[in-house]
XYZ file of C-alpha atoms in Angstrom:
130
model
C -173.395 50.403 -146.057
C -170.692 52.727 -147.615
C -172.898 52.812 -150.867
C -175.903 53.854 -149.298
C -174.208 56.341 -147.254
C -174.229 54.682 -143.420
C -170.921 54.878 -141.686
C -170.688 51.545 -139.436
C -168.642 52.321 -136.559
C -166.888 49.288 -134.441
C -165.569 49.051 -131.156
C -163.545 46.276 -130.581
C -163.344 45.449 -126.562
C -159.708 45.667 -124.862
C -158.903 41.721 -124.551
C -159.140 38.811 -127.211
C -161.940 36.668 -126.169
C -161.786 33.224 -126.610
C -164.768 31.324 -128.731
C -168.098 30.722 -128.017
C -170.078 27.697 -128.730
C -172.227 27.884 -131.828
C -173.425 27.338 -135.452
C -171.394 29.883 -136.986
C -174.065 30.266 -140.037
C -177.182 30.722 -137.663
C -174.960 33.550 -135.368
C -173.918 34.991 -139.119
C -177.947 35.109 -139.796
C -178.308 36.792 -136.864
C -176.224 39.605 -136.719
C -176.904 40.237 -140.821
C -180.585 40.737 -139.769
C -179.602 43.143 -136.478
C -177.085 45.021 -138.762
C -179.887 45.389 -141.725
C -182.541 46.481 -139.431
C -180.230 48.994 -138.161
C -179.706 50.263 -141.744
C -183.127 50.319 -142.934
C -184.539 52.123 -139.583
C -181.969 54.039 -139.061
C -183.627 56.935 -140.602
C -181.324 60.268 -141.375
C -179.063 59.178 -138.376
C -177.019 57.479 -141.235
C -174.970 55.717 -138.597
C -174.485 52.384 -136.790
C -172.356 51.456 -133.829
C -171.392 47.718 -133.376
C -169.724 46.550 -130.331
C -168.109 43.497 -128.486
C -167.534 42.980 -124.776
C -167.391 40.589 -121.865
C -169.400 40.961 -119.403
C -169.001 38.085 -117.007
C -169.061 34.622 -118.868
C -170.413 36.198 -121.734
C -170.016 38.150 -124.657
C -172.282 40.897 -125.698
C -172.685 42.509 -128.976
C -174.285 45.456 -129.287
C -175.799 47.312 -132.483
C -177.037 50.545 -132.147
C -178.735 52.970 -134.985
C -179.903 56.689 -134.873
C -183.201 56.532 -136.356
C -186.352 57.372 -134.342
C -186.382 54.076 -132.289
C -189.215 51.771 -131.382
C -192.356 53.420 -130.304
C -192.886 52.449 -126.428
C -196.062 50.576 -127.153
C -194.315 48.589 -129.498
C -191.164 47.588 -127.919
C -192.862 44.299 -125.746
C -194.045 42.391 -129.304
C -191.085 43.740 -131.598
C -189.840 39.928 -131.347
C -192.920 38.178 -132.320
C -192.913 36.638 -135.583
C -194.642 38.713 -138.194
C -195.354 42.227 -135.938
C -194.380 44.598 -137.616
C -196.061 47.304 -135.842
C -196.109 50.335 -137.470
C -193.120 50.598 -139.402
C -193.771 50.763 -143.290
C -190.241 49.606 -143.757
C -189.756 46.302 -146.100
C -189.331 42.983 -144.585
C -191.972 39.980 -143.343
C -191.239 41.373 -139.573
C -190.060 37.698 -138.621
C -186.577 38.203 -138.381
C -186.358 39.554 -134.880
C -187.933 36.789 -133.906
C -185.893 34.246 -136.011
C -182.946 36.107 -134.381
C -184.477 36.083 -130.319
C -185.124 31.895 -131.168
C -181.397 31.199 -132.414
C -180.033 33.429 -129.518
C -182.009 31.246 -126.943
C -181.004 28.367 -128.448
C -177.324 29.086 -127.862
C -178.022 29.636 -123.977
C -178.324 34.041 -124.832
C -180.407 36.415 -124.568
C -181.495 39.071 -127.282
C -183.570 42.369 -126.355
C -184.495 45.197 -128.079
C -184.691 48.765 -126.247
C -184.285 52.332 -127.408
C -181.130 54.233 -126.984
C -180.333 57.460 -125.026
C -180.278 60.207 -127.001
C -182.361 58.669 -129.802
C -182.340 55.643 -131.589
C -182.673 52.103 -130.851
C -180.037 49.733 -129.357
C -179.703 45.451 -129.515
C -178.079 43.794 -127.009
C -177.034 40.139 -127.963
C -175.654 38.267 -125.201
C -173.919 34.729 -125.761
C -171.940 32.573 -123.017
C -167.967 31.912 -123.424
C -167.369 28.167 -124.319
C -166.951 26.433 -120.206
């Protein structure tokens, strides 16, 4: 990111939170694709914010950019494999949903929605090992 000029910004959360259940290379895949969307629709926000919480029994990472967002219309098929609406922006427009599938299939949840203030924000949430 630093050579293409995009300051990533994280915020840790406040505790240490214990592990989650997973494939460690599928959760890597996913939050490489979030994190490279982020950078290549961005636009001149140059900037991404990555965060990690609990919220309840799970944890939630969130990756915001400050780029022009998703257009309304668009937002409900973003995670279909192959949309890629009207962006013009390289990619096959299957990793969202490559990234919604391996989510589900470690009990989470993955949406899409646009920021306040501009921009467009990913919420991954993933349950704490029981």
């Amino acid at each position: 990111f630093r050579q293409e000029g995009i300051e990533l910004r994280y915020e840790p959360g406040e505790e240490i939170l214990p592990p989650i259940s997973g494939d460690p290379e599928r959760l890597k895949q996913v939050f490489c694709n979030v994190l490279d969307n982020a950078a290549k629709h961005g636009g001149a926000g140059r900037r991404i914010d990555a965060s990690l919480t609990r919220e309840g029994t799970n944890q939630v990472v969130r990756v915001r950019d400050y780029g022009p967002g998703v257009p309304a219309a668009e937002l409900p098929y973003v995670k279909q494999k192959f949309y890629k609406g009207s962006s013009k922006a390289r990619g096959s427009g299957i990793g969202l949903a490559v990234c919604d599938e391996i989510v589900r299939l470690h009990g989470g949840t993955f949406d899409i929605a646009n920021a306040e203030g501009g921009g467009a924000v990913v919420t991954i949430c993933i349950p704490e090992k029981e």
